[in-house]
Amino acid sequence: MAKINENFLNLKESYLFSDIAKKVDAFTAANPDKTVVRLGIGDVTRPLVPAVIEAMHKAVDEMGDAATFRGYGPEQGYGFLHEAVQGYYKSFGVTLDNDEIFISDGAKSDVANITDLFDQANTVLVPDPVYPVYVDTNIMNGRNIVYLDANEDNGFLPMPPSDVKADMVYLCSPNNPTGATYNYEQLKAWVDYANANGAVILYDAAYESFITEDGLPRSIFEIEGAKTCAIEFCSLSKLASFTGTRCGYTVVPKALTFAVDGKDVALNKLWLRRQTTKFNGVPYIIQRGAAAVFTDEGLAQIRENIGFYQENARIIGETLDELGITYFGGVNSPYIWLKCPNGMKSWEFFDYLLENAAVVGTPGSGFGKNGEGYFRLTSFNNHENTREAMARVKALLKK
Amino acid sequence: MAKINENFLNLKESYLFSDIAKKVDAFTAANPDKTVVRLGIGDVTRPLVPAVIEAMHKAVDEMGDAATFRGYGPEQGYGFLHEAVQGYYKSFGVTLDNDEIFISDGAKSDVANITDLFDQANTVLVPDPVYPVYVDTNIMNGRNIVYLDANEDNGFLPMPPSDVKADMVYLCSPNNPTGATYNYEQLKAWVDYANANGAVILYDAAYESFITEDGLPRSIFEIEGAKTCAIEFCSLSKLASFTGTRCGYTVVPKALTFAVDGKDVALNKLWLRRQTTKFNGVPYIIQRGAAAVFTDEGLAQIRENIGFYQENARIIGETLDELGITYFGGVNSPYIWLKCPNGMKSWEFFDYLLENAAVVGTPGSGFGKNGEGYFRLTSFNNHENTREAMARVKALLKK
């Protein structure tokens, strides 16, 4: 009799976004005259840039011609895309070998699948509030999860605990959902902690392209010592509107090794084995589109999109400043994480905002216990809607 | 200290294709005047068909326009592609619900990732010779693997063992590497075995589109009782030249359940949870291309390609018949699995063919112990090269 993986039965169903949808639907039905503005959306809205479109059309044509058709590609991605990503890292001072870069269908898949490389017996450190994939994938493997409080006291940037010797540490910076971003010094403390404990840092850099301030690392590999303790996950999703186009990359340094029976085992080699066995590479057409992102033309075009979202974040931040509402993120992140005014709880504020301003956000409590009393707004709508939403919020809360 | 998954250290490195490449390179260097013909290739060579190219160009344009841009899609695929696959199954008499079909980036990923749903304690039955992914992914999970002999006596179609109560059974029909294909009666015996033992059949139907003879099932779900014991993996790789374009589908029937503490747990729900947590869907552009395969126009075009390969298989089979060489496959498969003449071993025949005819195939011993003494040729080259190779083989072996 086949035995299922019973760890799956320990997963909590997430109703966050379906609960939101239900409430919005009910409101719309009861108030057909009101226009709801959604600032809860975690997905990009700007289309793919012309350089990407052009590269993909060309690649589609190549695939239709026997002379230029491509069958199976390397599971870890084509050399042309490795080189493009390598050049991108070089632009913020990080030197990587081509075979330390693995092209994938997105950061989510890799952040999830990386758990294949680790024993069940590891202790996993996860900040709270958190992107649920870190938690759920480790529950699926039956690992012990220790939560680390991210809160107003530490600016939602928890530092290494002195009382927990974790084996696997998840960090996301700029953070989803809080938008908080580690500086060099803070990240160095994490790297030192990991190297001292033989822990591995699983570093989610999916939002690095939103960093605007100086003094903030774009990659954990800007930190000395990171190559012996960290794996970095990155994605073109938010960088270049690839959420529905699917391409990311994971960096596994060759210096990251763990001793087994006195022999050093490199995670780079293990991940290569995992990917060649359980993955078959990203579509050639998509890889050509991704490579176009990293050309001068492509980078100029995507910077316009990112600037578009940053202007929305600025509009939101400006209103919150005027209202005297405490918030995190927004400057180096598409997410604005605000403290619900007047001591309201997350869902209370959600209802209040929906009913009185027809504005939709995401209750912070949906991301973990430390999210209670907080609320996430995103900068992914257009300027007009963002301005309209914030005008309504201002009118409502100024009363 | 992070502990790695030490099961990875039990994996054997596969040198099969690199060993072949080395020998071919050495031969070419020593014989610069000779033209090597490769019939070892396991990859398609015909380009994507016009219907697919047209659909993808259109989808690329949609992604470049804010009005039609698509961000995150459903992890399990778009409805339009579910409906296309549903219609394809209907054409051979199988009725599926839309939510029993999961779109993925290929059969390899799904065949590998499905192991997430099962406990480590399951006993896995794998035929030998075998597609290495079934074995390696279970070694990575530390499961007990029992091999089932596929050989000349059973026509490389092993039947359920009376002495092994397996929990998970891998079947591939038409088979890679042997090309042997189960008929209805044989597959019914497997379904009955699985239902009697509470086993799950992981059915790899990646080559179903090569079936030409009547009386052979295209899907395990043509067999009564299969929906309570089987998961089927299929792919557009060989069907529609998608090896470098990446799209497949997995069918997990809702009737497939396992009791845990007296409660039925549906694998369909578990797989949905796995995919929504660890996968982010196939690119929209690729899904549009895939849907075009299943239109009348697309199907007519891909049938031409499959016919092209089948003509190559016919040419190969004709030569082997003339030479009196025993072989399997070729009729319902792109693979021809031949018994090495004159009692030669697999690598011995490889060297003999390379040195005396400059023809490259794949030694059967690379697929498992029962492959020793066999040799795989494929029908994926063009007509001219296939004819040339077989003329050389005939001249050599007729001596």
Short mmCIF file of C-alpha atoms in Angstrom, two decimals, chain B:
data_model
loop_
_atom_site.label_atom_id
_atom_site.label_comp_id
_atom_site.label_asym_id
_atom_site.label_seq_id
_atom_site.Cartn_x
_atom_site.Cartn_y
_atom_site.Cartn_z
CA MET B 1 25.73 22.75 11.12
CA ALA B 2 23.58 22.19 8.04
CA LYS B 3 23.27 18.53 7.12
CA ILE B 4 23.06 17.71 3.44
CA ASN B 5 20.79 15.05 2.02
CA GLU B 6 23.32 12.23 1.98
CA ASN B 7 21.16 10.15 -0.32
CA PHE B 8 22.66 12.24 -3.11
CA LEU B 9 25.99 10.56 -2.43
CA ASN B 10 24.43 7.22 -3.40
CA LEU B 11 23.73 8.42 -6.93
CA LYS B 12 25.89 6.99 -9.65
CA GLU B 13 27.38 9.48 -12.06
CA SER B 14 26.10 8.74 -15.53
CA TYR B 15 28.88 8.81 -18.07
CA LEU B 16 26.93 7.15 -20.88
CA PHE B 17 26.55 10.09 -23.22
CA SER B 18 29.88 11.69 -22.33
CA ASP B 19 31.64 8.36 -22.93
CA ILE B 20 29.93 8.14 -26.32
CA ALA B 21 30.96 11.71 -27.16
CA LYS B 22 34.58 11.00 -26.24
CA LYS B 23 34.74 7.91 -28.44
CA VAL B 24 33.12 9.73 -31.37
CA ASP B 25 35.53 12.66 -30.98
CA ALA B 26 38.52 10.32 -30.96
CA PHE B 27 37.23 8.53 -34.05
CA THR B 28 36.63 11.80 -35.90
CA ALA B 29 40.11 13.04 -35.03
CA ALA B 30 41.68 9.83 -36.32
CA ASN B 31 39.46 9.68 -39.42
CA PRO B 32 38.94 13.23 -40.66
CA ASP B 33 37.80 11.95 -44.08
CA LYS B 34 34.85 9.92 -42.72
CA THR B 35 31.38 11.34 -42.10
CA VAL B 36 29.83 10.09 -38.89
CA VAL B 37 26.06 9.49 -38.91
CA ARG B 38 24.40 9.77 -35.53
CA LEU B 39 21.45 7.54 -34.76
CA GLY B 40 22.01 7.80 -31.04
CA ILE B 41 20.26 11.10 -30.66
CA GLY B 42 17.24 11.15 -28.30
CA ASP B 43 16.10 14.59 -29.31
CA VAL B 44 13.71 15.73 -32.02
CA THR B 45 15.11 17.52 -35.05
CA ARG B 46 11.98 18.81 -36.82
CA PRO B 47 11.19 22.47 -36.01
CA LEU B 48 8.04 23.74 -34.29
CA VAL B 49 5.07 23.62 -36.66
CA PRO B 50 3.60 26.81 -38.20
CA ALA B 51 0.46 26.76 -36.03
CA VAL B 52 2.62 26.86 -32.90
CA ILE B 53 4.92 29.55 -34.28
CA GLU B 54 1.94 31.72 -35.19
CA ALA B 55 0.32 31.31 -31.76
CA MET B 56 3.55 32.17 -29.98
CA HIS B 57 4.18 35.29 -32.05
CA LYS B 58 0.67 36.42 -31.16
CA ALA B 59 1.24 35.69 -27.48
CA VAL B 60 4.57 37.54 -27.49
CA ASP B 61 2.75 40.60 -28.86
CA GLU B 62 0.08 40.28 -26.16
CA MET B 63 2.82 40.33 -23.52
CA GLY B 64 4.22 43.56 -24.95
CA ASP B 65 0.96 45.47 -24.63
CA ALA B 66 -0.33 46.63 -21.22
CA ALA B 67 -3.92 45.92 -22.31
CA THR B 68 -3.25 42.23 -22.98
CA PHE B 69 -0.21 41.60 -20.74
CA ARG B 70 -0.42 38.57 -18.44
CA GLY B 71 1.31 38.38 -15.08
CA TYR B 72 1.12 35.39 -12.77
CA GLY B 73 -1.07 32.68 -14.24
CA PRO B 74 -2.63 29.71 -12.46
CA GLU B 75 0.17 27.36 -11.32
CA GLN B 76 -1.72 24.40 -12.79
CA GLY B 77 -2.08 26.06 -16.19
CA TYR B 78 -4.58 28.15 -18.10
CA GLY B 79 -8.11 26.92 -18.77
CA PHE B 80 -7.64 27.17 -22.53
CA LEU B 81 -4.84 24.60 -22.38
CA HIS B 82 -6.72 22.32 -19.99
CA GLU B 83 -9.55 22.29 -22.49
CA ALA B 84 -7.20 21.55 -25.38
CA VAL B 85 -5.66 18.59 -23.52
CA GLN B 86 -9.11 17.45 -22.39
CA GLY B 87 -10.20 17.38 -26.06
CA TYR B 88 -7.07 15.45 -27.05
CA TYR B 89 -7.82 12.76 -24.44
CA LYS B 90 -11.42 12.64 -25.62
CA SER B 91 -10.13 11.73 -29.09
CA PHE B 92 -9.00 8.39 -27.69
CA GLY B 93 -12.01 7.92 -25.48
CA VAL B 94 -10.77 9.22 -22.13
CA THR B 95 -12.94 11.67 -20.21
CA LEU B 96 -11.12 13.93 -17.77
CA ASP B 97 -12.19 16.85 -15.63
CA ASN B 98 -10.25 20.06 -16.21
CA ASP B 99 -8.91 20.02 -12.69
CA GLU B 100 -7.44 16.56 -13.17
CA ILE B 101 -5.03 18.04 -15.75
CA PHE B 102 -1.92 19.89 -14.53
CA ILE B 103 0.16 21.78 -17.09
CA SER B 104 3.89 21.65 -16.46
CA ASP B 105 7.27 22.39 -17.98
CA GLY B 106 7.62 18.78 -19.05
CA ALA B 107 7.17 15.15 -18.10
CA LYS B 108 10.68 14.90 -16.65
CA SER B 109 10.02 17.55 -14.00
CA ASP B 110 6.71 16.04 -13.01
CA VAL B 111 7.88 12.43 -12.99
CA ALA B 112 10.67 13.60 -10.70
CA ASN B 113 8.69 15.97 -8.49
CA ILE B 114 5.77 13.60 -7.94
CA THR B 115 8.00 11.76 -5.45
CA ASP B 116 7.38 14.70 -3.07
CA LEU B 117 3.91 13.27 -2.42
CA PHE B 118 5.13 9.93 -1.12
CA ASP B 119 6.68 8.71 2.07
CA GLN B 120 10.25 7.50 2.08
CA ALA B 121 9.11 4.08 3.27
CA ASN B 122 7.49 3.05 -0.03
CA THR B 123 8.91 0.22 -2.13
CA VAL B 124 9.43 1.28 -5.72
CA LEU B 125 9.21 -1.10 -8.67
CA VAL B 126 11.22 -0.07 -11.71
CA PRO B 127 11.68 -2.04 -14.92
CA ASP B 128 15.24 -2.64 -16.16
CA PRO B 129 16.29 -1.30 -18.71
CA VAL B 130 14.97 2.06 -17.62
CA TYR B 131 14.87 5.84 -18.11
CA PRO B 132 17.33 6.86 -15.34
CA VAL B 133 15.11 9.61 -13.83
CA TYR B 134 12.81 7.05 -12.17
CA VAL B 135 15.76 5.53 -10.36
CA ASP B 136 17.76 8.63 -9.49
CA THR B 137 14.86 10.61 -8.04
CA ASN B 138 14.01 7.74 -5.71
CA ILE B 139 17.63 7.30 -4.67
CA MET B 140 17.58 11.02 -3.78
CA ASN B 141 14.68 10.23 -1.45
CA GLY B 142 16.31 7.12 -0.02
CA ARG B 143 13.57 4.72 -1.16
CA ASN B 144 13.95 1.00 -1.61
CA ILE B 145 14.03 0.20 -5.34
CA VAL B 146 13.16 -3.23 -6.71
CA TYR B 147 14.05 -3.91 -10.34
CA LEU B 148 11.82 -5.85 -12.67
CA ASP B 149 13.46 -7.71 -15.51
CA ALA B 150 12.47 -6.61 -18.99
CA ASN B 151 14.05 -8.95 -21.51
CA GLU B 152 13.59 -10.88 -24.71
CA ASP B 153 11.53 -13.54 -22.90
CA ASN B 154 8.79 -11.07 -21.98
CA GLY B 155 9.25 -8.92 -25.09
CA PHE B 156 10.65 -6.18 -22.84
CA LEU B 157 7.14 -5.86 -21.37
CA PRO B 158 7.41 -7.22 -17.83
CA MET B 159 4.18 -8.20 -16.13
CA PRO B 160 3.23 -7.74 -12.45
CA PRO B 161 5.37 -9.89 -10.15
CA SER B 162 3.51 -12.28 -7.89
CA ASP B 163 6.22 -12.11 -5.23
CA VAL B 164 6.63 -8.34 -4.83
CA LYS B 165 4.08 -6.05 -3.21
CA ALA B 166 5.30 -2.74 -4.58
CA ASP B 167 3.85 0.60 -3.46
CA MET B 168 4.96 2.70 -6.41
CA VAL B 169 5.31 1.28 -9.93
CA TYR B 170 6.94 3.07 -12.86
CA LEU B 171 5.75 2.08 -16.31
CA CYS B 172 6.77 3.71 -19.59
CA SER B 173 4.87 2.70 -22.70
CA PRO B 174 5.88 3.04 -25.52
CA ASN B 175 9.09 2.41 -23.67
CA ASN B 176 12.28 4.38 -23.59
CA PRO B 177 14.73 2.78 -24.41
CA THR B 178 13.15 -0.42 -25.81
CA GLY B 179 10.18 0.94 -27.76
CA ALA B 180 8.06 -1.97 -26.49
CA THR B 181 4.40 -1.05 -25.96
CA TYR B 182 1.84 -2.60 -23.62
CA ASN B 183 -1.49 -3.71 -25.05
CA TYR B 184 -4.85 -3.34 -23.27
CA GLU B 185 -4.74 -6.76 -21.65
CA GLN B 186 -1.24 -6.32 -20.28
CA LEU B 187 -1.97 -2.88 -18.93
CA LYS B 188 -5.18 -4.17 -17.36
CA ALA B 189 -3.11 -6.71 -15.45
CA TRP B 190 -0.98 -3.87 -14.08
CA VAL B 191 -4.04 -1.83 -13.10
CA ASP B 192 -5.51 -4.85 -11.34
CA TYR B 193 -2.22 -5.47 -9.53
CA ALA B 194 -2.05 -1.84 -8.39
CA ASN B 195 -5.66 -1.74 -7.20
CA ALA B 196 -5.26 -5.04 -5.37
CA ASN B 197 -2.09 -3.85 -3.58
CA GLY B 198 -3.01 -0.21 -3.07
CA ALA B 199 -0.06 0.69 -5.26
CA VAL B 200 0.20 3.77 -7.43
CA ILE B 201 1.26 3.44 -11.07
CA LEU B 202 3.37 6.32 -12.32
CA TYR B 203 2.69 6.02 -16.03
CA ASP B 204 5.01 7.75 -18.45
CA ALA B 205 3.15 8.23 -21.74
CA ALA B 206 5.69 10.63 -23.27
CA TYR B 207 5.83 8.60 -26.49
CA GLU B 208 2.09 7.89 -26.93
CA SER B 209 1.90 9.92 -30.13
CA PHE B 210 4.12 7.35 -31.89
CA ILE B 211 1.57 4.58 -31.47
CA THR B 212 0.32 3.52 -34.90
CA GLU B 213 -1.04 0.01 -34.37
CA ASP B 214 -4.60 -0.66 -33.29
CA GLY B 215 -5.17 -2.41 -30.00
CA LEU B 216 -2.65 -0.38 -28.06
CA PRO B 217 -3.75 2.14 -25.41
CA ARG B 218 -2.60 5.74 -25.78
CA SER B 219 -3.40 6.45 -22.15
CA ILE B 220 -3.56 4.24 -19.08
CA PHE B 221 -6.94 5.80 -18.43
CA GLU B 222 -8.34 3.78 -21.33
CA ILE B 223 -8.09 0.87 -18.87
CA GLU B 224 -10.97 0.27 -16.48
CA GLY B 225 -9.93 0.91 -12.90
CA ALA B 226 -6.92 3.07 -13.75
CA LYS B 227 -8.40 6.20 -12.23
CA THR B 228 -8.11 4.72 -8.75
CA CYS B 229 -4.46 3.74 -9.10
CA ALA B 230 -2.60 5.73 -11.76
CA ILE B 231 -1.00 9.07 -12.48
CA GLU B 232 -0.13 9.75 -16.11
CA PHE B 233 2.71 11.97 -17.36
CA CYS B 234 2.73 13.25 -20.86
CA SER B 235 4.67 15.78 -22.84
CA LEU B 236 4.67 17.82 -26.00
CA SER B 237 8.40 17.17 -26.37
CA LYS B 238 8.18 14.31 -28.83
CA LEU B 239 4.57 14.99 -29.86
CA ALA B 240 5.28 18.47 -31.14
CA SER B 241 9.06 19.11 -31.04
CA PHE B 242 8.82 20.85 -27.65
CA THR B 243 12.08 19.46 -26.20
CA GLY B 244 13.54 22.97 -26.07
CA THR B 245 10.19 24.71 -25.63
CA ARG B 246 9.11 22.85 -22.47
CA CYS B 247 5.49 21.94 -21.92
CA GLY B 248 3.85 18.81 -20.62
CA TYR B 249 0.87 17.71 -18.60
CA THR B 250 0.18 15.35 -15.76
CA VAL B 251 -3.16 13.74 -15.06
CA VAL B 252 -4.00 13.05 -11.43
CA PRO B 253 -7.52 11.60 -11.24
CA LYS B 254 -9.63 12.77 -8.34
CA ALA B 255 -10.61 9.17 -7.63
CA LEU B 256 -7.02 8.34 -6.68
CA THR B 257 -7.03 8.41 -2.88
CA PHE B 258 -5.10 6.88 -0.02
CA ALA B 259 -6.45 6.38 3.47
CA VAL B 260 -4.62 8.12 6.31
CA ASP B 261 -6.05 7.45 9.78
CA GLY B 262 -9.31 6.34 8.19
CA LYS B 263 -9.64 9.49 6.07
CA ASP B 264 -9.27 9.47 2.29
CA VAL B 265 -6.58 11.82 1.02
CA ALA B 266 -6.77 12.65 -2.69
CA LEU B 267 -3.45 12.81 -4.52
CA ASN B 268 -5.03 15.38 -6.85
CA LYS B 269 -5.34 17.78 -3.92
CA LEU B 270 -1.82 16.98 -2.71
CA TRP B 271 -0.33 17.58 -6.16
CA LEU B 272 -2.23 20.86 -6.46
CA ARG B 273 -0.78 21.91 -3.12
CA ARG B 274 2.70 20.84 -4.21
CA GLN B 275 2.48 22.73 -7.47
CA THR B 276 0.97 25.92 -6.04
CA THR B 277 3.71 25.96 -3.39
CA LYS B 278 6.75 24.89 -5.40
CA PHE B 279 5.95 25.90 -9.00
CA ASN B 280 4.69 29.02 -10.69
CA GLY B 281 3.22 27.78 -13.93
CA VAL B 282 4.41 27.51 -17.52
CA PRO B 283 5.07 30.75 -19.46
CA TYR B 284 1.89 32.16 -21.04
CA ILE B 285 3.60 32.31 -24.44
CA ILE B 286 4.51 28.61 -24.26
CA GLN B 287 1.00 27.63 -23.14
CA ARG B 288 -0.45 29.44 -26.16
CA GLY B 289 1.97 27.55 -28.40
CA ALA B 290 1.00 24.29 -26.73
CA ALA B 291 -2.72 24.95 -27.17
CA ALA B 292 -2.13 25.49 -30.90
CA VAL B 293 -0.76 21.92 -31.13
CA PHE B 294 -4.20 20.58 -30.30
CA THR B 295 -6.11 22.53 -32.95
CA ASP B 296 -7.06 20.67 -36.15
CA GLU B 297 -4.40 22.62 -38.00
CA GLY B 298 -1.75 21.94 -35.35
CA LEU B 299 -2.55 18.23 -35.13
CA ALA B 300 -2.36 17.87 -38.92
CA GLN B 301 1.05 19.57 -38.91
CA ILE B 302 2.57 17.56 -36.07
CA ARG B 303 1.33 14.32 -37.64
CA GLU B 304 3.52 15.13 -40.62
CA ASN B 305 6.54 15.39 -38.33
CA ILE B 306 5.73 12.16 -36.53
CA GLY B 307 5.24 10.51 -39.93
CA PHE B 308 8.68 11.78 -40.91
CA TYR B 309 10.28 10.01 -37.93
CA GLN B 310 8.17 6.91 -38.50
CA GLU B 311 9.50 6.66 -42.04
CA ASN B 312 13.03 6.67 -40.57
CA ALA B 313 12.03 3.92 -38.14
CA ARG B 314 10.63 1.95 -41.07
CA ILE B 315 13.90 2.32 -43.00
CA ILE B 316 15.86 1.08 -39.98
CA GLY B 317 13.48 -1.81 -39.33
CA GLU B 318 13.56 -2.88 -42.99
CA THR B 319 17.35 -3.13 -42.93
CA LEU B 320 17.35 -5.07 -39.66
CA ASP B 321 14.73 -7.44 -41.09
CA GLU B 322 16.89 -8.03 -44.16
CA LEU B 323 19.87 -8.76 -41.93
CA GLY B 324 17.84 -11.07 -39.72
CA ILE B 325 18.60 -9.00 -36.64
CA THR B 326 16.11 -9.27 -33.77
CA TYR B 327 14.71 -5.93 -32.65
CA PHE B 328 11.92 -4.37 -30.58
CA GLY B 329 10.16 -1.04 -30.97
CA GLY B 330 10.24 1.12 -34.06
CA VAL B 331 6.61 0.56 -35.04
CA ASN B 332 4.98 2.46 -32.17
CA SER B 333 8.07 4.29 -31.01
CA PRO B 334 10.92 6.45 -32.29
CA TYR B 335 13.33 3.92 -30.71
CA ILE B 336 14.62 0.71 -32.24
CA TRP B 337 16.09 -1.67 -29.69
CA LEU B 338 18.15 -4.30 -31.43
CA LYS B 339 19.97 -7.38 -30.26
CA CYS B 340 23.64 -6.98 -31.05
CA PRO B 341 24.55 -9.42 -33.85
CA ASN B 342 26.99 -12.28 -33.37
CA GLY B 343 26.59 -12.21 -29.59
CA MET B 344 28.44 -8.93 -29.27
CA LYS B 345 28.16 -6.92 -26.08
CA SER B 346 26.69 -3.42 -26.19
CA TRP B 347 29.94 -1.44 -26.13
CA GLU B 348 31.63 -3.98 -28.39
CA PHE B 349 28.95 -3.41 -31.02
CA PHE B 350 29.19 0.35 -30.50
CA ASP B 351 32.91 0.28 -31.29
CA TYR B 352 32.43 -2.11 -34.20
CA LEU B 353 29.77 0.10 -35.79
CA LEU B 354 31.67 3.32 -35.21
CA GLU B 355 34.99 2.01 -36.52
CA ASN B 356 33.66 0.11 -39.52
CA ALA B 357 30.60 2.11 -40.57
CA ALA B 358 31.01 5.48 -38.82
CA VAL B 359 27.50 5.05 -37.40
CA VAL B 360 26.72 6.05 -33.81
CA GLY B 361 24.03 4.49 -31.62
CA THR B 362 23.56 4.03 -27.88
CA PRO B 363 24.83 0.95 -26.01
CA GLY B 364 21.88 -0.74 -24.29
CA SER B 365 23.94 -1.54 -21.21
CA GLY B 366 23.78 2.18 -20.38
CA PHE B 367 20.09 1.73 -19.43
CA GLY B 368 20.52 -1.11 -16.95
CA LYS B 369 21.85 -4.65 -16.67
CA ASN B 370 19.17 -6.12 -18.96
CA GLY B 371 20.30 -3.74 -21.67
CA GLU B 372 23.61 -5.60 -22.04
CA GLY B 373 23.86 -7.13 -25.51
CA TYR B 374 21.37 -4.60 -26.91
CA PHE B 375 21.72 -1.37 -28.81
CA ARG B 376 19.37 1.60 -29.31
CA LEU B 377 18.93 3.39 -32.62
CA THR B 378 16.61 6.36 -32.97
CA SER B 379 14.53 7.69 -35.82
CA PHE B 380 15.22 11.38 -35.11
CA ASN B 381 17.77 12.02 -37.85
CA ASN B 382 16.72 12.98 -41.41
CA HIS B 383 15.83 10.52 -44.20
CA GLU B 384 19.09 10.93 -46.08
CA ASN B 385 21.31 10.26 -43.07
CA THR B 386 19.12 7.41 -41.88
CA ARG B 387 19.27 5.75 -45.31
CA GLU B 388 23.02 6.30 -45.52
CA ALA B 389 23.55 4.83 -42.03
CA MET B 390 21.48 1.77 -42.80
CA ALA B 391 23.23 1.23 -46.14
CA ARG B 392 26.54 1.21 -44.27
CA VAL B 393 25.19 -1.13 -41.60
CA LYS B 394 23.90 -3.49 -44.29
CA ALA B 395 27.19 -3.49 -46.18
CA LEU B 396 29.10 -4.17 -42.97
CA LEU B 397 26.94 -6.90 -41.50
CA LYS B 398 26.14 -8.74 -44.74
CA LYS B 399 29.78 -9.69 -45.07
#
